[in-house]
Coordinates of C-alpha atoms and ligand atoms in Angstrom, one line a residue:
X1 CA 6.6 17.7 23.2
X2 CA 7.8 21.2 22.5
X3 CA 8.7 21.1 18.9
X4 CA 7.1 21.9 15.5
X5 CA 6.8 19.6 12.5
X6 CA 5.7 20.2 8.9
X7 CA 4.6 17.3 6.8
X8 CA 4.6 17.8 3.1
X9 CA 1.9 15.9 1.2
X10 CA -1.3 14.4 2.6
X11 CA -1.2 10.9 0.9
X12 CA -1.3 7.7 2.8
X13 CA 2.0 8.3 4.5
X14 CA 1.8 12.0 5.1
X15 CA -1.7 12.1 6.5
X16 CA -1.0 9.2 8.8
X17 CA 2.3 10.7 10.0
X18 CA 0.9 14.2 10.5
X19 CA -2.3 13.1 12.3
X20 CA -0.4 10.7 14.6
X21 CA 2.3 13.3 15.5
X22 CA -0.5 15.9 16.1
X23 CA -2.5 13.5 18.3
X24 CA 0.6 12.8 20.3
X25 CA 0.7 16.5 21.2
X26 CA 3.2 17.8 18.6
X27 CA 2.3 20.9 16.7
X28 CA 2.1 19.7 13.2
X29 CA 1.4 21.5 9.9
X30 CA 0.2 19.4 7.0
X31 CA 0.9 21.0 3.6
X32 CA -1.4 19.7 0.8
X33 CA -1.9 21.7 -2.4
X34 CA -5.0 19.8 -3.6
X35 CA -8.0 21.9 -2.6
X36 CA -10.6 19.2 -2.2
X37 CA -8.3 16.9 -0.2
X38 CA -7.4 19.8 2.1
X39 CA -11.1 20.7 2.5
X40 CA -11.9 17.1 3.5
X41 CA -9.0 17.0 6.1
X42 CA -10.1 20.4 7.5
X43 CA -13.5 18.8 8.0
X44 CA -11.9 15.9 9.9
X45 CA -12.2 13.3 7.2
X46 CA -9.6 11.4 5.2
X47 CA -10.2 11.5 1.5
X48 CA -9.3 7.8 1.2
X49 CA -10.6 4.9 3.2
X50 CA -8.3 4.0 6.1
X51 CA -9.4 2.2 9.2
X52 CA -9.4 4.5 12.3
X53 CA -7.8 7.6 10.8
X54 CA -10.8 10.0 11.0
X55 CA -11.0 10.1 14.8
X56 CA -7.2 10.8 14.9
X57 CA -7.5 13.6 12.4
X58 CA -10.5 15.1 14.4
X59 CA -8.5 14.8 17.6
X60 CA -5.6 16.6 16.0
X61 CA -7.9 19.4 14.7
X62 CA -9.7 19.8 18.1
X63 CA -6.5 20.1 20.0
X64 CA -5.2 22.6 17.4
X65 CA -2.1 20.5 17.0
X66 CA -3.0 19.5 13.4
X67 CA -2.9 22.5 11.1
X68 CA -3.8 21.6 7.5
X69 CA -2.7 24.3 5.0
X70 CA -1.6 24.7 1.4
X71 CA 1.2 27.2 2.3
X72 CA 4.9 26.5 2.8
X73 CA 5.3 30.1 4.0
X74 CA 2.8 29.5 6.8
X75 CA 4.3 26.2 8.0
X76 CA 7.9 25.8 7.2
X77 CA 9.6 28.8 8.8
X78 CA 8.7 27.8 12.4
X79 CA 9.3 24.1 11.9
X80 CA 12.1 22.1 13.5
X81 CA 11.5 19.1 11.3
X82 CA 10.2 19.0 7.7
X83 CA 8.9 15.5 6.7
X84 CA 8.7 15.1 2.9
X85 CA 5.9 12.6 2.2
X86 CA 5.2 13.5 -1.5
X87 CA 4.5 10.9 -4.2
X88 CA 7.1 9.2 -6.3
X89 CA 5.1 7.6 -9.1
X90 CA 6.8 5.4 -11.7
X91 CA 7.6 6.6 -15.2
X92 CA 6.5 4.6 -18.3
X93 CA 10.0 3.0 -18.4
X94 CA 9.7 1.8 -14.7
X95 CA 12.1 4.4 -13.2
X96 CA 11.0 6.6 -10.3
X97 CA 9.6 10.1 -11.1
X98 CA 11.3 12.3 -8.5
X99 CA 9.8 15.6 -9.7
X100 CA 7.6 16.1 -6.6
X101 CA 10.6 15.1 -4.3
X102 CA 12.8 17.8 -5.8
X103 CA 10.1 20.5 -6.1
X104 CA 9.1 20.0 -2.4
X105 CA 12.8 20.4 -1.4
X106 CA 13.1 23.5 -3.5
X107 CA 9.9 25.1 -2.2
X108 CA 11.1 24.4 1.4
X109 CA 14.6 25.8 1.1
X110 CA 13.6 29.5 1.0
X111 CA 11.4 29.2 4.1
X112 CA 13.4 26.7 6.3
X113 CA 15.3 27.8 9.3
X114 CA 19.0 27.0 9.4
X115 CA 18.7 24.6 12.3
X116 CA 15.8 22.6 10.7
X117 CA 16.1 18.9 9.9
X118 CA 14.8 17.8 6.5
X119 CA 13.4 14.2 6.8
X120 CA 12.8 12.2 3.6
X121 CA 9.9 9.7 4.0
X122 CA 9.1 9.4 0.3
X123 CA 10.4 6.3 -1.3
X124 CA 13.4 7.4 -3.3
X125 CA 16.2 5.5 -5.2
X126 CA 19.5 5.2 -3.3
X127 CA 21.6 8.3 -3.9
X128 CA 18.7 10.7 -4.0
X129 CA 19.5 12.1 -0.5
X130 CA 23.0 13.2 -1.7
X131 CA 21.5 15.1 -4.5
X132 CA 19.1 17.0 -2.2
X133 CA 21.9 17.8 0.2
X134 CA 23.8 19.2 -2.8
X135 CA 20.7 21.3 -3.6
X136 CA 20.7 22.7 0.0
X137 CA 24.4 23.5 -0.2
X138 CA 24.0 25.2 -3.6
X139 CA 21.4 27.4 -1.9
X140 CA 23.7 28.1 1.0
X141 CA 21.4 26.2 3.4
X142 CA 22.8 24.3 6.3
X143 CA 19.8 22.2 7.1
X144 CA 20.5 18.6 8.0
X145 CA 19.1 15.8 5.8
X146 CA 17.9 12.5 7.2
X147 CA 16.3 9.5 5.5
X148 CA 13.4 7.9 7.4
X149 CA 11.8 5.3 5.2
X150 CA 8.2 4.3 5.7
X151 CA 7.0 0.7 6.2
X152 CA 3.2 1.2 6.9
X153 CA 0.7 -0.8 4.8
X154 CA -2.5 0.8 3.5
X155 CA -5.4 -0.5 5.5
X156 CA -3.3 -0.9 8.7
X157 CA -1.5 2.4 8.5
X158 CA -2.1 3.4 12.1
X159 CA -1.3 0.0 13.6
X160 CA 1.9 -0.3 11.6
X161 CA 3.1 3.1 12.6
X162 CA 2.2 2.9 16.3
X163 CA 3.2 -0.8 16.7
X164 CA 6.1 -0.8 14.3
X165 CA 8.6 -3.6 13.7
X166 CA 11.4 -1.0 13.2
X167 CA 11.9 2.7 12.8
X168 CA 14.9 3.3 10.5
X169 CA 16.7 6.6 10.4
X170 CA 19.7 7.2 8.2
X171 CA 22.0 10.1 8.0
X172 CA 25.6 11.3 8.5
X173 CA 24.9 13.5 11.4
X174 CA 24.1 11.2 14.3
X175 CA 22.7 14.0 16.5
X176 CA 20.0 14.9 13.8
X177 CA 19.2 11.2 13.3
X178 CA 18.7 10.9 17.1
X179 CA 16.4 13.9 17.2
X180 CA 14.2 12.2 14.6
X181 CA 14.2 8.9 16.5
X182 CA 13.2 10.9 19.6
X183 CA 10.0 12.0 17.8
X184 CA 9.0 8.4 17.3
X185 CA 10.0 7.5 20.9
X186 CA 7.6 10.2 22.0
X187 CA 4.8 8.8 19.8
X188 CA 5.4 5.4 21.2
X189 CA 4.6 6.7 24.7
X190 CA 1.2 7.7 23.4
X191 CA 0.3 4.7 21.3
X192 CA -2.0 3.0 23.7
X193 CA -4.3 6.1 24.0
X194 CA -4.2 6.8 20.3
X195 CA -5.0 3.2 19.4
X196 CA -8.0 3.5 21.8
X197 CA -9.1 6.8 20.1
X198 CA -8.8 5.2 16.7
X199 CA -10.5 2.0 17.9
X200 CA -7.9 -0.2 16.3
X201 CA -6.3 -3.3 17.8
X202 CA -2.9 -2.9 19.5
X203 CA 0.3 -4.7 18.7
X204 CA 2.2 -6.9 21.0
X205 CA 5.9 -6.6 20.6
X206 CA 8.2 -3.7 20.9
X207 CA 9.9 -2.7 17.7
X208 CA 13.5 -1.7 17.1
X209 CA 15.0 1.7 16.5
X210 CA 17.7 1.4 13.8
X211 CA 20.3 4.1 12.9
X212 CA 22.2 3.7 9.6
X213 CA 24.0 5.6 6.9
X214 CA 22.0 7.7 4.5
X215 CA 22.5 5.3 1.6
X216 CA 21.7 2.2 3.7
X217 CA 18.4 3.7 4.9
X218 CA 17.4 4.5 1.3
X219 CA 18.2 1.0 0.2
X220 CA 16.5 -0.7 3.2
X221 CA 13.1 0.7 2.1
X222 CA 13.1 -0.6 -1.5
X223 CA 14.9 -3.8 -0.5
X224 CA 12.1 -4.6 2.0
X225 CA 9.4 -4.1 -0.6
X226 CA 11.4 -6.0 -3.2
X227 CA 11.9 -8.9 -0.9
X228 CA 8.2 -9.1 0.0
X229 CA 7.3 -8.9 -3.7
X230 CA 9.8 -11.7 -4.4
X231 CA 8.1 -13.9 -1.8
X232 CA 4.7 -13.4 -3.5
X233 CA 6.1 -14.1 -7.0
X234 CA 7.9 -17.1 -5.6
X235 CA 4.6 -18.5 -4.1
X236 CA 2.9 -17.8 -7.4
X237 CA 5.6 -19.6 -9.4
X238 CA 5.2 -22.7 -7.1
X239 CA 1.4 -22.4 -7.4
X240 CA 1.8 -23.0 -11.1
X241 CA 3.8 -26.1 -10.3
X242 CA 1.1 -27.2 -7.8
X243 CA -1.5 -26.7 -10.5
X244 CA 0.5 -28.9 -12.8
X245 CA 1.1 -31.6 -10.3
X246 CA -2.0 -31.8 -8.1
X247 CA -0.4 -30.3 -5.0
X248 CA -2.2 -27.6 -2.9
X249 CA -0.2 -24.3 -2.7
X250 CA -1.8 -23.4 0.7
X251 CA -0.7 -26.7 2.2
X252 CA 2.7 -26.3 0.7
X253 CA 3.3 -22.7 1.8
X254 CA 1.9 -23.3 5.3
X255 CA 4.4 -26.0 5.9
X256 CA 7.3 -24.2 4.1
X257 CA 6.5 -21.0 6.0
X258 CA 6.5 -22.8 9.4
X259 CA 10.3 -22.8 9.1
X260 CA 11.1 -19.6 11.1
X261 CA 13.9 -18.8 8.7
X262 CA 11.2 -18.4 5.9
X263 CA 8.1 -17.2 7.8
X264 CA 4.4 -17.6 6.7
X265 CA 3.7 -14.0 5.7
X266 CA 3.5 -12.9 2.1
X267 CA 3.5 -16.4 0.7
X268 CA -0.2 -16.3 -0.3
X269 CA -0.4 -17.2 -4.0
X270 CA -3.2 -15.6 -6.1
X271 CA -3.7 -12.9 -8.7
X272 CA -0.4 -11.2 -7.9
X273 CA 0.5 -8.0 -6.1
X274 CA -0.7 -4.5 -6.9
X275 CA -0.9 -1.1 -5.3
X276 CA 1.1 2.1 -5.3
X277 CA 4.3 0.5 -3.9
X278 CA 5.4 -3.0 -4.8
X279 CA 5.0 -2.6 -8.6
X280 CA 6.8 0.7 -8.7
X281 CA 9.4 -0.1 -6.1
X282 CA 10.4 -3.3 -8.0
X283 CA 10.7 -1.5 -11.3
X284 CA 12.4 1.4 -9.6
X285 CA 15.0 -0.9 -8.0
X286 CA 15.6 -2.6 -11.3
X287 CA 16.1 0.8 -13.0
X288 CA 18.3 2.5 -10.4
X289 CA 20.4 -0.7 -10.0
X290 CA 21.0 -0.6 -13.8
X291 CA 22.1 3.0 -13.5
X292 CA 24.7 1.8 -11.0
X293 CA 25.8 -0.9 -13.4
X294 CA 24.0 -3.8 -11.6
X295 CA 21.6 -6.0 -13.5
X296 CA 19.0 -7.2 -11.0
X297 CA 17.6 -10.0 -13.2
X298 CA 16.1 -11.7 -10.1
X299 CA 13.8 -8.7 -9.7
X300 CA 13.0 -8.7 -13.4
X301 CA 11.8 -12.3 -12.9
X302 CA 9.7 -11.2 -9.9
X303 CA 8.0 -8.6 -12.1
X304 CA 7.4 -10.9 -15.0
X305 CA 5.8 -13.6 -12.8
X306 CA 3.5 -10.9 -11.3
X307 CA 2.6 -9.6 -14.7
X308 CA 1.7 -13.1 -15.8
X309 CA -0.8 -13.8 -13.0
X310 CA -4.0 -12.1 -14.3
X311 CA -3.9 -13.8 -17.6
X312 CA -2.9 -17.1 -16.0
X313 CA -6.1 -17.0 -14.0
X314 CA -8.2 -16.1 -17.1
X315 CA -6.6 -19.0 -19.0
X316 CA -7.6 -21.3 -16.1
X317 CA -11.2 -20.1 -16.4
X318 CA -11.1 -20.5 -20.2
X319 CA -9.9 -24.0 -19.9
X320 CA -12.8 -24.8 -17.5
X321 CA -15.2 -23.7 -20.3
X322 CA -13.4 -25.8 -22.9
X323 CA -11.7 -22.7 -24.4
X324 CA -14.8 -20.7 -25.0
X325 CA -16.0 -17.8 -22.8
X326 CA -18.5 -16.4 -25.3
X327 CA -21.6 -14.8 -23.7
X328 CA -20.6 -15.8 -20.2
X329 CA -21.7 -13.6 -17.3
X330 CA -18.7 -12.8 -15.1
X331 CA -18.8 -11.1 -11.7
X332 CA -15.8 -9.5 -10.2
X333 CA -15.7 -9.0 -6.5
X334 CA -13.0 -6.5 -5.5
X335 CA -11.6 -3.5 -7.4
X336 CA -9.2 -2.0 -4.9
X337 CA -5.6 -3.5 -5.0
X338 CA -6.3 -5.3 -1.7
X339 CA -9.0 -5.4 1.0
X340 CA -9.1 -2.6 3.6
X341 CA -8.4 0.3 1.2
X342 CA -10.1 2.3 -1.5
X343 CA -6.8 2.6 -3.4
X344 CA -7.1 1.2 -7.0
X345 CA -3.5 1.8 -8.2
X346 CA -2.3 -1.2 -10.2
X347 CA -5.2 -3.2 -9.0
X348 CA -5.2 -6.8 -10.1
X349 CA -9.0 -6.9 -9.9
X350 CA -9.2 -4.1 -12.4
X351 CA -6.6 -5.7 -14.6
X352 CA -8.5 -9.0 -14.7
X353 CA -11.8 -7.1 -15.4
X354 CA -10.2 -5.1 -18.3
X355 CA -8.5 -8.2 -19.8
X356 CA -11.8 -10.1 -19.7
X357 CA -13.7 -7.1 -21.3
X358 CA -11.8 -7.8 -24.5
X359 CA -13.8 -11.1 -24.8
X360 CA -17.4 -11.6 -25.8
X361 CA -18.5 -11.6 -22.1
X362 CA -20.8 -9.6 -19.8
X363 CA -19.0 -8.2 -16.8
X364 CA -20.4 -6.9 -13.5
X365 CA -18.2 -5.6 -10.7
X366 CA -18.4 -4.4 -7.1
X367 CA -16.2 -3.2 -4.3
X368 CA -17.3 -2.0 -0.8
X369 CA -15.0 1.1 -0.9
X370 CA -13.4 1.7 -4.2
X371 CA -16.3 2.1 -6.7
X372 CA -15.8 5.8 -7.6
X373 CA -12.0 5.3 -7.7
X374 CA -12.3 2.2 -10.0
X375 CA -14.9 3.7 -12.4
X376 CA -12.2 5.8 -14.2
X377 CA -9.9 2.8 -14.8
X378 CA -12.4 0.2 -15.8
X379 CA -13.4 -0.5 -19.4
X380 CA -16.7 1.2 -20.2
X381 CA -18.4 -2.1 -21.1
X382 CA -18.1 -3.2 -17.4
X383 CA -21.2 -2.6 -15.3
X384 CA -20.7 -1.4 -11.7
X385 CA -23.2 -2.6 -9.1
X386 CA -24.2 -1.3 -5.7
X387 CA -24.2 -4.6 -3.9
X388 CA -22.6 -8.0 -3.9
X389 CA -25.9 -9.7 -4.5
X390 CA -26.8 -7.8 -7.7
X391 CA -23.3 -8.3 -9.0
X392 CA -23.3 -12.0 -8.7
X393 CA -27.0 -12.7 -9.6
X394 CA -27.1 -15.0 -12.6
X395 CA -23.3 -15.1 -13.0
X396 CA -21.6 -18.1 -14.7
X397 CA -18.3 -17.1 -13.1
X398 CA -17.7 -15.2 -9.8
X399 CA -14.1 -14.1 -9.3
X400 CA -13.0 -13.1 -5.8
X401 CA -10.1 -10.7 -6.6
X402 CA -9.8 -9.3 -3.1
X403 CA -10.5 -10.9 0.3
X404 CA -12.7 -8.1 1.8
X405 CA -14.2 -9.8 5.0
X406 CA -17.8 -9.2 3.6
X407 CA -16.8 -11.3 0.5
X408 CA -15.1 -14.2 2.1
X409 CA -17.7 -14.5 4.9
X410 CA -20.6 -14.3 2.5
X411 CA -22.7 -17.5 2.9
X412 CA -22.0 -20.0 0.1
X413 CA -25.6 -21.2 0.0
X414 CA -26.7 -17.6 -0.9
X415 CA -24.1 -17.5 -3.7
X416 CA -25.5 -20.9 -4.9
X417 CA -29.0 -19.5 -4.9
X418 CA -28.1 -16.2 -6.7
X419 CA -25.7 -17.9 -9.2
X420 CA -26.6 -21.6 -9.4
X421 CA -24.0 -23.9 -11.0
X422 CA -21.5 -21.0 -11.3
X423 CA -17.7 -21.4 -11.1
X424 CA -16.2 -19.7 -8.2
X425 CA -12.7 -18.3 -8.9
X426 CA -10.8 -17.9 -5.7
X427 CA -8.1 -15.5 -7.0
X428 CA -6.8 -14.9 -3.4
X429 CA -7.0 -18.6 -2.3
X430 CA -9.1 -17.4 0.7
X431 CA -12.2 -19.7 0.4
X432 CA -12.8 -23.2 1.5
X433 CA -12.9 -25.2 -1.7
X434 CA -14.8 -28.2 -0.2
X435 CA -17.5 -25.8 1.2
X436 CA -17.9 -24.3 -2.3
X437 CA -18.2 -27.7 -4.0
X438 CA -20.7 -28.9 -1.4
X439 CA -23.1 -26.3 -2.7
X440 CA -22.9 -27.6 -6.2
X441 CA -20.5 -24.9 -7.4
X442 CA -17.3 -25.4 -9.3
X443 CA -14.1 -24.1 -7.6
X444 CA -11.0 -22.8 -9.2
X445 CA -8.1 -21.5 -7.0
X446 CA -4.5 -20.6 -7.9
X447 CA -2.3 -23.7 -7.3
X448 CA -5.2 -25.6 -5.7
X449 CA -6.0 -28.2 -8.3
Ligands
UGA29 C1 3.6 -2.3 1.1 C2 4.5 -2.8 2.2 O1 3.9 -4.0 2.7 C3 4.6 -1.8 3.3 O2 5.5 -2.3 4.3 C4 5.2 -0.5 2.6 O3 5.4 0.6 3.6 C5 4.3 0.0 1.5 O4 4.1 -1.1 0.6 C6 4.9 1.2 0.9 O5 6.0 1.1 0.3 O6 4.4 2.3 1.1 P1 0.9 -2.0 0.7 O7 1.3 -1.6 -0.7 O8 0.0 -1.1 1.5 O9 2.3 -2.1 1.6 O10 0.2 -3.4 0.7 P2 0.6 -4.9 1.1 O11 -0.2 -5.3 2.2 O12 2.1 -5.1 1.2 O13 0.2 -5.7 -0.2 C7 0.7 -5.4 -1.5 C8 0.1 -6.3 -2.5 O14 0.5 -7.7 -2.4 C9 -1.5 -6.4 -2.5 O15 -2.0 -6.4 -3.8 C10 -1.7 -7.7 -1.8 O16 -3.0 -8.3 -2.1 C11 -0.6 -8.6 -2.4 N1 -0.2 -9.7 -1.6 C12 0.2 -9.6 -0.3 C13 -0.3 -11.0 -2.2 O17 -0.6 -11.2 -3.3 N2 0.1 -12.1 -1.4 C14 0.6 -12.0 -0.1 O18 0.9 -13.0 0.5 C15 0.6 -10.7 0.4

């Protein structure tokens, strides 16, 4: 495709977007200011763990379509599309910090050609686009602005982008929105070969292309994440009722989710949601709605339920030991915020480990991909191990905080021989409780009394 794209920011979204566009034959600059990240990408490697992405980066570099750089001056002037994929972390009060969003737009203005289209992929509160358009006009720039929210999940970033449910593009100029949709339609024509190159499974159904107003596109993104977070907190609330009444939350949610109007996904109860998106998008939506005079108390409840889950699980363990955890050896399996990623942002496993470290206990922890990332966030009293075996050896309690395949498929008889008579805490409700009990181990799930 004869067009040039610049992607600003090489995070999960930016690196995925840039390497996929480049692999589909589009000349793509990827602007990343962080020296070590840039070096890693130039060497054909992602700086975070993401299934299948390295071969796609390498293919982009070899074809010379992927051009990693730290320079706006080198990339932006010849680009027809500028994709802003910079981070929007949360502030201590829960609102979104848009400093990177505005500084990326400002740095772009002086280099951007008048016919360029500025595409916002960063998750921003509704109304942000209007402010950036204002910024362009103040600087006498006529670039078009389009919102193109991202729906990929970490761990399945390539699959979600190539085999999407929907591509949403919002903007007042329909022609510009259509040009952005055309980039994705081009990518769709290459998805079989890119999936093969990345060695990832392929999807089945065709997704939808949706054009909306600018404000709607901005609101669609946070509403999607808020709704999914609400499903999880709802399942966790019902799990507490199941614990109190003897019901099994997995049985309940399987049957409830079989109603097509509800759906089974994101109804898994456990230690709550973490990551760089749900926590900040829920608090950001609460905060931006308040600024617009709307009290979203439903989302406040979602957040409160989620915040309660790590201590809810710890209290279940404490009750198992008659209220006394003193000198117990506790093993934590899983430090990333979910399996399939090395990302530890707002990781429930780390939260549980740090809460437990305040007790008179001995804690060992392990993760297949996130050890160095987790080390900074963990209390210094926690010992990191290099293997699952050494982590659980001699443990009184083994907590499964993520469902990495190597954890949930680990033979129960081996757990029983390494940690005899231990209590297995299934904080993801992913294990077979009767199998655990058959091996003489105690089982604690969430909503699985
Ligand atoms: C989420 C959304 O799913 C993506 O669509 C979106 O693009 C992304 O945020 C984003 O805004 O960038 P992600 O944060 O990668 O993706 O992870 P999810 O797979 O959605 O999981 C989020 C958290 O919820 C994890 O901690 C996971 O373990 C937890 N979860 C998920 C549950 O506790 N129960 C469930 O049933 C499902």
